[in-house]
mmCIF file of C-alpha atoms in Angstrom:
data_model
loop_
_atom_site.group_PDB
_atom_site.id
_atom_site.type_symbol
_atom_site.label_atom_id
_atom_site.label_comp_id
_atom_site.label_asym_id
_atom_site.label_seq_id
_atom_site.Cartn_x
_atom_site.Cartn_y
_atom_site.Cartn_z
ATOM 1 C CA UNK C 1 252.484 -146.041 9.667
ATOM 2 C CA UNK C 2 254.415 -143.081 9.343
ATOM 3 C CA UNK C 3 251.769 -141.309 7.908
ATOM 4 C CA UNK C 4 249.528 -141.562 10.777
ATOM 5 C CA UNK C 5 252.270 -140.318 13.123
ATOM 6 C CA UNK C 6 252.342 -137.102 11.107
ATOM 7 C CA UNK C 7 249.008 -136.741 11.266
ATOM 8 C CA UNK C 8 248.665 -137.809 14.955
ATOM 9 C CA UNK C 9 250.376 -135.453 17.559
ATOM 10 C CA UNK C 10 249.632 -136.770 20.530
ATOM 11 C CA UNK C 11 250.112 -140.222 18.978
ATOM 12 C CA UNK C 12 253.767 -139.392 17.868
ATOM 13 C CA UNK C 13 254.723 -137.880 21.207
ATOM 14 C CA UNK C 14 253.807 -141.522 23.045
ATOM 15 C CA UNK C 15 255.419 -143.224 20.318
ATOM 16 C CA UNK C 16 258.806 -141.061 20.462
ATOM 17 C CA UNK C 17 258.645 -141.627 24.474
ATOM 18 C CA UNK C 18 258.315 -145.641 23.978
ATOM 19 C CA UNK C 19 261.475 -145.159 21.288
ATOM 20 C CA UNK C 20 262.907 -142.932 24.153
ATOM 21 C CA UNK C 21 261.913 -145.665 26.725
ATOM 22 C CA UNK C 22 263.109 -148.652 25.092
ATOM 23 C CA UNK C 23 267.131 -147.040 24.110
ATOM 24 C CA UNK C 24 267.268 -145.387 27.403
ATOM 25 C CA UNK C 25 265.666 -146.745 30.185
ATOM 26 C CA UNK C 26 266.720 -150.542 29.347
ATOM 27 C CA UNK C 27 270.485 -150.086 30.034
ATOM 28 C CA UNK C 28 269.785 -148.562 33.420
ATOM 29 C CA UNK C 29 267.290 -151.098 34.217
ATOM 30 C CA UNK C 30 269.936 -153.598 33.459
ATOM 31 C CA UNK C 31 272.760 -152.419 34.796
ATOM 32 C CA UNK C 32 270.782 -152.315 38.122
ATOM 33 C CA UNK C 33 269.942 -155.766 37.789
ATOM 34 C CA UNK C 34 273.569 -156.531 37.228
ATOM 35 C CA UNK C 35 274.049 -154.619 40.472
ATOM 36 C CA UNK C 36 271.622 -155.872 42.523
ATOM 37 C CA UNK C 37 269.570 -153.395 42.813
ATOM 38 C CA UNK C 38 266.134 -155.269 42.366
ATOM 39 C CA UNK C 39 264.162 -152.135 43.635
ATOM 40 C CA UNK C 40 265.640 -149.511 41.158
ATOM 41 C CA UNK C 41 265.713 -152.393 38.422
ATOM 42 C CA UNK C 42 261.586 -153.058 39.114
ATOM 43 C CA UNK C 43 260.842 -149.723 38.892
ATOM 44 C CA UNK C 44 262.424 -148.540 35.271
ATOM 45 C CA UNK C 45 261.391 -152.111 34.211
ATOM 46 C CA UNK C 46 257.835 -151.210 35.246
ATOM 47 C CA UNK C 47 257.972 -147.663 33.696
ATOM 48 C CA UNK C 48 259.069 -149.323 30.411
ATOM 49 C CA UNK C 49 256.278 -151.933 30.095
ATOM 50 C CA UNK C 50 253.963 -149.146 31.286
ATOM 51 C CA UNK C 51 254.970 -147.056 28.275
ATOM 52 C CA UNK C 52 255.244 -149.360 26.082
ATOM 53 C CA UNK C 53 251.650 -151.108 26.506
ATOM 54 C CA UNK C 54 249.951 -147.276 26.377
ATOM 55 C CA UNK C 55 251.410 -146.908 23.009
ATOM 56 C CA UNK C 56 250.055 -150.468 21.691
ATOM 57 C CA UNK C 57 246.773 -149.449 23.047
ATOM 58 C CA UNK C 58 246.792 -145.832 21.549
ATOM 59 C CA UNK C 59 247.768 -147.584 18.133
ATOM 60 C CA UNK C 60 245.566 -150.455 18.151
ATOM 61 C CA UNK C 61 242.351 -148.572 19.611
ATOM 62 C CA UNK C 62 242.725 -144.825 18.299
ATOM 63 C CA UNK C 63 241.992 -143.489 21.365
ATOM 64 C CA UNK C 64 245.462 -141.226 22.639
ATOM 65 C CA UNK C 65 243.226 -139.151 25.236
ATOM 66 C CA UNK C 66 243.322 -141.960 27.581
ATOM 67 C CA UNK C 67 246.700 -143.349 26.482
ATOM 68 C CA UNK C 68 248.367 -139.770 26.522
ATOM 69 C CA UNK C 69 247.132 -139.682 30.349
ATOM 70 C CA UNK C 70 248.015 -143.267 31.069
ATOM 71 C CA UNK C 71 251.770 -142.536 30.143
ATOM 72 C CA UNK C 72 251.608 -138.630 32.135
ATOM 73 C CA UNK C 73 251.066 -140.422 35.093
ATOM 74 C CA UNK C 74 253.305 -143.443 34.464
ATOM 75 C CA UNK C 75 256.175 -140.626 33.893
ATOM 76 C CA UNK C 76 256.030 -139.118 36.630
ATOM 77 C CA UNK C 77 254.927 -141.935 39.551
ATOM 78 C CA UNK C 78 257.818 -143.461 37.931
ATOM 79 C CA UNK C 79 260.187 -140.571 37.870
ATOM 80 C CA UNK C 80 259.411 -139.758 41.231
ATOM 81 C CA UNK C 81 259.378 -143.096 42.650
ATOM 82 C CA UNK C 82 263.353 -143.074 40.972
ATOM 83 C CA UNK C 83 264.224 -140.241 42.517
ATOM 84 C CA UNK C 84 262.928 -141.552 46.012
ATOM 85 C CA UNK C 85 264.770 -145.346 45.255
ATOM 86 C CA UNK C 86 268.012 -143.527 43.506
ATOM 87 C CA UNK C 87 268.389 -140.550 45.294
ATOM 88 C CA UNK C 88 269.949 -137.864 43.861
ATOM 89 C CA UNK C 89 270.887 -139.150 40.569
ATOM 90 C CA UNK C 90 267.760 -139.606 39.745
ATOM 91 C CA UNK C 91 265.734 -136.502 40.400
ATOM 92 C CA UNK C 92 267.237 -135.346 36.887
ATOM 93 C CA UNK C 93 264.552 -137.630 35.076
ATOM 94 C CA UNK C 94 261.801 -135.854 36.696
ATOM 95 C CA UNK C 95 262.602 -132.727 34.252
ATOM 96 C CA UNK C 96 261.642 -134.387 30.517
ATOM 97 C CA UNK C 97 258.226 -135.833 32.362
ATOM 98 C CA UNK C 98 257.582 -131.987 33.100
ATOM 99 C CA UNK C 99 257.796 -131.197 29.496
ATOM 100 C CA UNK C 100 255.760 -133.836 28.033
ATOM 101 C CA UNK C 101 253.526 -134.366 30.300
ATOM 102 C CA UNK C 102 251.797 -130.871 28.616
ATOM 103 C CA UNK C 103 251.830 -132.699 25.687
ATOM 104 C CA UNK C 104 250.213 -135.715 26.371
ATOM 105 C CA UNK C 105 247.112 -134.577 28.332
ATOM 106 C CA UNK C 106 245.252 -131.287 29.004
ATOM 107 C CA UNK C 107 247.291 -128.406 30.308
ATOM 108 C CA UNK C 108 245.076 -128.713 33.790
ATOM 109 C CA UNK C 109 245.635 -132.201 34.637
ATOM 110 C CA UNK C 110 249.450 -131.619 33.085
ATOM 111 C CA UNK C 111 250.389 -128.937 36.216
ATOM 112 C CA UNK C 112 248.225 -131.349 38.885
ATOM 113 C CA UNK C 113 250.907 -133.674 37.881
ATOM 114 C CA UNK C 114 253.691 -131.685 37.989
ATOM 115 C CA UNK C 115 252.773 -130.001 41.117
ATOM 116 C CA UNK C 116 252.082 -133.613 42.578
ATOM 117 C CA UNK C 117 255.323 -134.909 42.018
ATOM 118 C CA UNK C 118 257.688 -132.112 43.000
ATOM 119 C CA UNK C 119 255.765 -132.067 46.589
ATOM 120 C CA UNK C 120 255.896 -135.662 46.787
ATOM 121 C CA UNK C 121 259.519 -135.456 46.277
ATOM 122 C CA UNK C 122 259.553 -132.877 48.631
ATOM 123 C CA UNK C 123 257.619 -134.317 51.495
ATOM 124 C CA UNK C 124 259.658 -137.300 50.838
ATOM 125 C CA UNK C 125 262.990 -135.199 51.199
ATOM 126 C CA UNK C 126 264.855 -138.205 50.920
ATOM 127 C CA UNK C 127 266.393 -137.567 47.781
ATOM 128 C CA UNK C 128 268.135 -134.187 48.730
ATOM 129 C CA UNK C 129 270.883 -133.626 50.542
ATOM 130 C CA UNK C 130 269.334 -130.090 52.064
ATOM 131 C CA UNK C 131 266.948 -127.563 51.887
ATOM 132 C CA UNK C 132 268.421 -125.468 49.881
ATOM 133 C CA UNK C 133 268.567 -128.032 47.318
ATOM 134 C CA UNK C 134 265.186 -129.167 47.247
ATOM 135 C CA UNK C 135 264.479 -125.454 47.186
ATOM 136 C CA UNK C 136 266.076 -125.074 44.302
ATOM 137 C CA UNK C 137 265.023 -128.342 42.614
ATOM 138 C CA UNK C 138 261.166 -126.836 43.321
ATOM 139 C CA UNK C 139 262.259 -123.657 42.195
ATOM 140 C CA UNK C 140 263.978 -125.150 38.948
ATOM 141 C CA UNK C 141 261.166 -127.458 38.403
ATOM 142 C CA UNK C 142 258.786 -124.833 38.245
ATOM 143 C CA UNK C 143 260.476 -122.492 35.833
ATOM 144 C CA UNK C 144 260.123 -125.406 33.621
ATOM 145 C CA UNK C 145 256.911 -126.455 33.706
ATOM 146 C CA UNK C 146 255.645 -122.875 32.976
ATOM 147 C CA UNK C 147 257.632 -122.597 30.054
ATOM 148 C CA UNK C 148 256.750 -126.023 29.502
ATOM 149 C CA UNK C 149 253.124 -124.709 29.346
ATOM 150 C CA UNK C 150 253.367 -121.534 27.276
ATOM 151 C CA UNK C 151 254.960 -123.565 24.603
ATOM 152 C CA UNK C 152 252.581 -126.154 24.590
ATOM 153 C CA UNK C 153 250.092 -123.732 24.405
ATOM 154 C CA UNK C 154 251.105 -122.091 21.372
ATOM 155 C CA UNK C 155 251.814 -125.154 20.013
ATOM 156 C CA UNK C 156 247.870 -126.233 20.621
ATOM 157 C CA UNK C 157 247.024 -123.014 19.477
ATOM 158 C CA UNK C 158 248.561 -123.255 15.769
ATOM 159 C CA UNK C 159 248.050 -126.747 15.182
ATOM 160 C CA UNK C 160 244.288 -125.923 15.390
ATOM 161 C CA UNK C 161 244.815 -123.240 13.310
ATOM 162 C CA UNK C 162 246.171 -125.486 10.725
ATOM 163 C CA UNK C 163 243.959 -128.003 10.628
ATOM 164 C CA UNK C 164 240.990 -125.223 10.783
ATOM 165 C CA UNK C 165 242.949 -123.775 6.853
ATOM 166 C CA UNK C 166 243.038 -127.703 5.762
ATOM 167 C CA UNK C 167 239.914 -128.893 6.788
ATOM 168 C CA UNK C 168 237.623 -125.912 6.057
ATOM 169 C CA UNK C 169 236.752 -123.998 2.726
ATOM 170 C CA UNK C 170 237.531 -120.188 3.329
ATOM 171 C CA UNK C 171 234.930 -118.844 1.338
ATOM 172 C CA UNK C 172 232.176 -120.632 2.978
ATOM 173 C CA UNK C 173 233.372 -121.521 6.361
ATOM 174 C CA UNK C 174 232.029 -125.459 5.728
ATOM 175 C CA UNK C 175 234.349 -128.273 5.542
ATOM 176 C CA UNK C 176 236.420 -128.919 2.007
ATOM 177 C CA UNK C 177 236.857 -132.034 0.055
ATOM 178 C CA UNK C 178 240.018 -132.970 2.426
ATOM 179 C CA UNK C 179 237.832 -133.279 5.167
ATOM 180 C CA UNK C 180 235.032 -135.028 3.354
ATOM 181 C CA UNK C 181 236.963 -137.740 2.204
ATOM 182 C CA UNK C 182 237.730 -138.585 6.314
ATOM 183 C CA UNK C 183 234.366 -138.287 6.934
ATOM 184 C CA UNK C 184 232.871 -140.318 3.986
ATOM 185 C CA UNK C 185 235.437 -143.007 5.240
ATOM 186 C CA UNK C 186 234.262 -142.717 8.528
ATOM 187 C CA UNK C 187 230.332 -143.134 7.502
ATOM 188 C CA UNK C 188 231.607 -146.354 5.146
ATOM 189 C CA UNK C 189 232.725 -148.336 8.373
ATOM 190 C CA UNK C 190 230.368 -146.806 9.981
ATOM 191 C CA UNK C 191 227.703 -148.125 7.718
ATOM 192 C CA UNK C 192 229.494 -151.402 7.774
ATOM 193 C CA UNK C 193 229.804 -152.026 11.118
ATOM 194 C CA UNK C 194 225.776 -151.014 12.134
ATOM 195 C CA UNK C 195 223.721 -150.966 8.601
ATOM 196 C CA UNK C 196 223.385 -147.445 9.390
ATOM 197 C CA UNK C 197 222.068 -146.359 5.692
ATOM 198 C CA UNK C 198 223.879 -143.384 4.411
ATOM 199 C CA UNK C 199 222.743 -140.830 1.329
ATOM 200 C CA UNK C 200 225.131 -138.911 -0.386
ATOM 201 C CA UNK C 201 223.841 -135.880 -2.172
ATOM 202 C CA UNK C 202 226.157 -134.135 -5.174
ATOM 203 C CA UNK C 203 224.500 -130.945 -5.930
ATOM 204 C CA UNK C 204 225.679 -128.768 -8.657
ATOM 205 C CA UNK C 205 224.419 -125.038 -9.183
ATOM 206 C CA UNK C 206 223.160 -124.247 -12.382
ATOM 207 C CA UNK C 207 224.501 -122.518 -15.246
ATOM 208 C CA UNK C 208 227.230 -121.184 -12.318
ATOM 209 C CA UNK C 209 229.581 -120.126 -14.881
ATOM 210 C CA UNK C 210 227.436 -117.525 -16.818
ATOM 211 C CA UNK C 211 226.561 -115.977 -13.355
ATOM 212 C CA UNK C 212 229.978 -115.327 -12.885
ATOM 213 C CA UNK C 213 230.779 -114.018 -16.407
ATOM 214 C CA UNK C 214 227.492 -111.766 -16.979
ATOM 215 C CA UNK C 215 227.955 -110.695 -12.857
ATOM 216 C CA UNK C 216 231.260 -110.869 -11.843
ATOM 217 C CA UNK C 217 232.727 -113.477 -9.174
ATOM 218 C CA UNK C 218 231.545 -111.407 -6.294
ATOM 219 C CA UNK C 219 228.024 -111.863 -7.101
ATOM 220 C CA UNK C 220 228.928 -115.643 -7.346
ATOM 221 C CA UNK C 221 230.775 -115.681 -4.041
ATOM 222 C CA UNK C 222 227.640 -114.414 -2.576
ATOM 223 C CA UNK C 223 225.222 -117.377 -4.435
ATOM 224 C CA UNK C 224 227.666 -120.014 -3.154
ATOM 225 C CA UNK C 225 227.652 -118.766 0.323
ATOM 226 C CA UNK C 226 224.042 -117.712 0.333
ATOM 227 C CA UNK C 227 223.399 -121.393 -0.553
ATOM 228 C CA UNK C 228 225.431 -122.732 1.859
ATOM 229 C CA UNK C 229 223.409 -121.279 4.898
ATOM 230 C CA UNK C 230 220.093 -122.246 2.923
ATOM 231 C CA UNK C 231 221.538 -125.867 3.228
ATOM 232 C CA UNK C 232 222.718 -125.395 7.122
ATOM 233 C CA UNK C 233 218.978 -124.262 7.658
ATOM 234 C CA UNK C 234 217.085 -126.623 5.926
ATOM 235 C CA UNK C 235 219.106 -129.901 7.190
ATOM 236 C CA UNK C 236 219.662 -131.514 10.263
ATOM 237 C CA UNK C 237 222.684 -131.251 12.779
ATOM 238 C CA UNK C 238 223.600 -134.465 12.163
ATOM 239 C CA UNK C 239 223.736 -134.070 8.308
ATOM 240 C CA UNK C 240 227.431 -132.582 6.552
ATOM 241 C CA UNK C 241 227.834 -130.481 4.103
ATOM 242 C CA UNK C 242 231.294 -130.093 1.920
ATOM 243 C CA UNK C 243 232.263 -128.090 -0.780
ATOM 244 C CA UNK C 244 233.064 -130.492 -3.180
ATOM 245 C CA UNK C 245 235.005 -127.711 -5.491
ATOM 246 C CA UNK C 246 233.742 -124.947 -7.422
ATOM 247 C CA UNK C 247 230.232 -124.866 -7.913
ATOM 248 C CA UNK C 248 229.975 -128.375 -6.556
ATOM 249 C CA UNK C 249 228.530 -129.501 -2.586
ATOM 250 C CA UNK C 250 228.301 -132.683 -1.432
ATOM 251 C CA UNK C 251 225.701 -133.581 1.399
ATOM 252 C CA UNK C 252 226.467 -136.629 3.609
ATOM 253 C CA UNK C 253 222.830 -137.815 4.900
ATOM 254 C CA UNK C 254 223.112 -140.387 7.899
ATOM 255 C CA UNK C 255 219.901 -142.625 8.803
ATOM 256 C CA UNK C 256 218.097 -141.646 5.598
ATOM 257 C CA UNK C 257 216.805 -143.234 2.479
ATOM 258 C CA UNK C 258 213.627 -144.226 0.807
ATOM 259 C CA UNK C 259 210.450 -141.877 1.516
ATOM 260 C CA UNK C 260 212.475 -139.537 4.227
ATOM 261 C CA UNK C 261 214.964 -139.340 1.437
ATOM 262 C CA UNK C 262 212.588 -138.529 -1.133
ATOM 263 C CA UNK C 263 210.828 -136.085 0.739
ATOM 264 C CA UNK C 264 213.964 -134.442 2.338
ATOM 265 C CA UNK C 265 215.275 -133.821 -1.697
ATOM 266 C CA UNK C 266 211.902 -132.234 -2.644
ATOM 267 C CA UNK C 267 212.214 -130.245 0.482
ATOM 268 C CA UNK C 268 215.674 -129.243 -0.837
ATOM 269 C CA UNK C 269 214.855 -128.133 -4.240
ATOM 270 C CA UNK C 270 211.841 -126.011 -3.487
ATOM 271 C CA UNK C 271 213.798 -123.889 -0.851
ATOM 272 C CA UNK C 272 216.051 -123.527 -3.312
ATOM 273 C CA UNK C 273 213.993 -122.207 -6.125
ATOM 274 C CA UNK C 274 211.829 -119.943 -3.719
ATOM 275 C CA UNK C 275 214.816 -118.213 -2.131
ATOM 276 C CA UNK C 276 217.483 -118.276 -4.555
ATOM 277 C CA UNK C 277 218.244 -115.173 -6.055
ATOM 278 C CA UNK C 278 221.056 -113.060 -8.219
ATOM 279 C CA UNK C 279 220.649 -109.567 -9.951
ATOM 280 C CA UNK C 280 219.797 -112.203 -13.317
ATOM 281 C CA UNK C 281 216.761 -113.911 -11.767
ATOM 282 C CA UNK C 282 216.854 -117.095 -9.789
ATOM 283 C CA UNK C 283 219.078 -119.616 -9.148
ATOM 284 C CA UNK C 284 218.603 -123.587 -9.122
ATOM 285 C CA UNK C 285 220.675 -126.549 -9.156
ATOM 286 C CA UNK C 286 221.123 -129.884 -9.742
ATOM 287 C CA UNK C 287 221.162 -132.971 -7.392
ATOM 288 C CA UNK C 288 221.863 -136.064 -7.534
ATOM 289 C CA UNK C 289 221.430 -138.822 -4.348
ATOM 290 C CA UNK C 290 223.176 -141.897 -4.247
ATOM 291 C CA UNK C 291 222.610 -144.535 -1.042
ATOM 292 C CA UNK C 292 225.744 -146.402 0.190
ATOM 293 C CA UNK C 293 225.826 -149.781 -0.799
ATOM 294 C CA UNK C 294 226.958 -152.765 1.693
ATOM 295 C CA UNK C 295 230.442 -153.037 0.883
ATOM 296 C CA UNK C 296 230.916 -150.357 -1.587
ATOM 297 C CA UNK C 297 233.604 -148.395 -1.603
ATOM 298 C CA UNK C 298 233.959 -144.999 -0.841
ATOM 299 C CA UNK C 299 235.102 -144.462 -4.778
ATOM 300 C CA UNK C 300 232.431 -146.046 -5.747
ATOM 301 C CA UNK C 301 230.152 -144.115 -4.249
ATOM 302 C CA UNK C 302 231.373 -140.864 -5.286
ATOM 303 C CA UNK C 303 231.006 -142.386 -9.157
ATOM 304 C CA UNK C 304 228.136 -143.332 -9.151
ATOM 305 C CA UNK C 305 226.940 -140.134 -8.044
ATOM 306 C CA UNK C 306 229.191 -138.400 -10.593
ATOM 307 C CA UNK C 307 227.136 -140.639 -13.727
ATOM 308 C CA UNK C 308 224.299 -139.465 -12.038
ATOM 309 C CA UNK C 309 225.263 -135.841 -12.389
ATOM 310 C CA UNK C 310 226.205 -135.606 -15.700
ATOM 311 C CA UNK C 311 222.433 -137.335 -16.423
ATOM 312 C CA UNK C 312 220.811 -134.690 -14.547
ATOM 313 C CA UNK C 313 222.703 -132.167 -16.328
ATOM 314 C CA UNK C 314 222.167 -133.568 -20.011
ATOM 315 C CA UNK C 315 218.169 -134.341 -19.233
ATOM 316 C CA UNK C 316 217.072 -130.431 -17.944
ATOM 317 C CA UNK C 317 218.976 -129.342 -14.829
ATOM 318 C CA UNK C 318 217.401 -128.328 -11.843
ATOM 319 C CA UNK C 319 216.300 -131.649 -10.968
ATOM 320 C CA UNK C 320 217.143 -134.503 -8.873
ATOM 321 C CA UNK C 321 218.507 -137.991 -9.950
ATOM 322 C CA UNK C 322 218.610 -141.144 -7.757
ATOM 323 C CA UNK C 323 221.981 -142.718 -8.817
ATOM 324 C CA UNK C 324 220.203 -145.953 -7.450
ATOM 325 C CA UNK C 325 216.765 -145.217 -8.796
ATOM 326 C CA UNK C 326 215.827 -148.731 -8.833
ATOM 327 C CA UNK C 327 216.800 -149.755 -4.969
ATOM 328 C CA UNK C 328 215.426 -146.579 -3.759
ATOM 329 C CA UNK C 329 211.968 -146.867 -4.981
ATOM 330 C CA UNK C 330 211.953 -150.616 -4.488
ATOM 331 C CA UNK C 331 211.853 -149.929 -0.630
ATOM 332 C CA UNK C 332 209.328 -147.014 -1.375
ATOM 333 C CA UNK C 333 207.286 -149.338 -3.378
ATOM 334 C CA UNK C 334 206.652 -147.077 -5.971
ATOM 335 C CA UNK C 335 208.315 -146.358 -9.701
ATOM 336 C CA UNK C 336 211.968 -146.549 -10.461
ATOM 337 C CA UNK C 337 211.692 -143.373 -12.395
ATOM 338 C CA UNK C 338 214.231 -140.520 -10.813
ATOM 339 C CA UNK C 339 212.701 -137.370 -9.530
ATOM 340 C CA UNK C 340 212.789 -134.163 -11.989
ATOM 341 C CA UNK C 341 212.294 -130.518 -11.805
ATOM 342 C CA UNK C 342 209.352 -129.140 -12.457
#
């Protein structure tokens, strides 16, 4: 749980507003009750189920786009609709929903609703005791909301700069084995919950290490990254590639598998060995293909692939292995033999 609210910004913000809701908004609403103030009572008793409902839905469903708009606009209706029921006292909780409310959608719809509810108050008027009050309130309210939106800005601005360093490799600008574990998760249920067939492809470069030692590591920056847009070129949009570590890629093949597969390896390893170069002759690699099985895990799959590896390396190299030889070539009707290099 707490995990995902670290991970989840927008997420965390609803949730601290429900916590925020819950110890803060309750003993009004009661105390109003006590009071008999049914109207004033209704209305932070509505904001608080409001609230609290958007965060069940952004936890149970994922989706904190529509949630984190659902609660902008119950914050401010409601802190509006307090100050017009309260009066004065309550145009103070009109200032936190012009904070968060850049926080919990985009910055565009964020100033609509900030804009919206200070003139509502204001063509309302009934919560001020003059004009230069409500001036000022406007005034105040505005000041706010623009720092409100520089920070939340910036804030937008570095977090994607963040998760931009974690999620891609810096050498060759694809994503690294952080983000290819959320995205191999992702195809699993994926795979579960349509029979979508997934391939995943572990390729290995070749004798990597002596290119480095004989050339130096700037000649094998520039194989890995050369092969990298060779890969980008020859695949489809769909497909992923991730640098797996090293010398290591991993290719993550949705809606693929038997003769497409086949073919689409072949394909693969002949670029590869026509366009591959270095100052000490070509360059080829190993690969090894491995088909999601129905309920496998993600573990699993990544395994079996790595077996498969260390086969193609001990039988030749620059060849490719079906980890799953047997099931692949069952739906081709052909041998269960794996592919090699010729």
């Amino acid at each position: 749980m707490f995990h995902r609210l670290k991970t989840d910004f927008r997420l965390s913000i609803i949730a601290l507003l429900a916590a925020c809701a819950v110890l803060g908004i309750t003993p009004f609403a009661v105390m109003r009750y006590l009071q008999g103030n049914l109207p004033a009572g209704l209305v932070d008793t509505s904001i608080l189920l409001g609230i609290c409902s958007a965060l069940v839905y952004a936890w149970v469903t994922g989706d904190t786009r529509r949630s984190g708009l659902a609660v902008a606009v119950i914050i401010c209706s409601g802190a509006v609709v307090v100050g017009v029921v309260v009066g004065e006292p309550g145009l103070f909780w009109l200032y936190p929903c012009l904070v968060t409310t850049f926080f919990l959608t985009n910055a565009r719809i964020a100033v609509v609703l900030n804009i919206a509810s200070v003139v509502a108050l204001m063509v309302h008027g009934g919560a001020f005791r003059s004009d230069i009050q409500m001036w000022s309130f406007s005034a105040t309210a505005l000041v706010v909301s623009a720092c409100a939106y520089v920070f939340a800005h910036r804030n937008h601005d570095q977090r994607e700069r963040l998760e931009h360093l974690a999620t891609i490799d810096p050498l060759t600008g694809i994503k690294n084995r952080r983000s290819m574990d959320q995205e191999l998760d992702l195809a699993a249920a994926n795979a579960e919950r349509t029979g979508l067939p997934y391939a995943l492809v572990l390729l290995d470069i070749d004798h990597f290490k002596k290119i480095n030692d004989e050339h130096g590591h700037g000649v094998g920056d520039d194989v890995l990254i050369e092969m990298v847009e060779l890969l980008r070129q020859n695949t489809r949009k769909s497909d992923q590639l991730f640098r797996f570590g090293g010398e290591e890629f991993v290719l993550l093949l949705p809606g693929v598998d038997g003769i497409g597969l086949k073919a689409v390896m072949n394909n693969l390893q002949q670029v590869l060995r026509k366009y591959m170069k270095h100052p000490g002759g070509s360059v080829t690699a190993s690969f090894v293909v491995a088909l999601l099985k129905h309920g496998e895990s993600v573990a699993s799959w990544l395994d079996r692939a790595d077996a498969a590896l260390y086969e193609a390396k001990e039988t030749g190299r620059d060849r490719i292995v079906f980890a799953d030889a047997q099931r692949t070539m069952d739906r081709e009707g052909g041998s269960a033999e794996p592919l090699s290099g010729a």
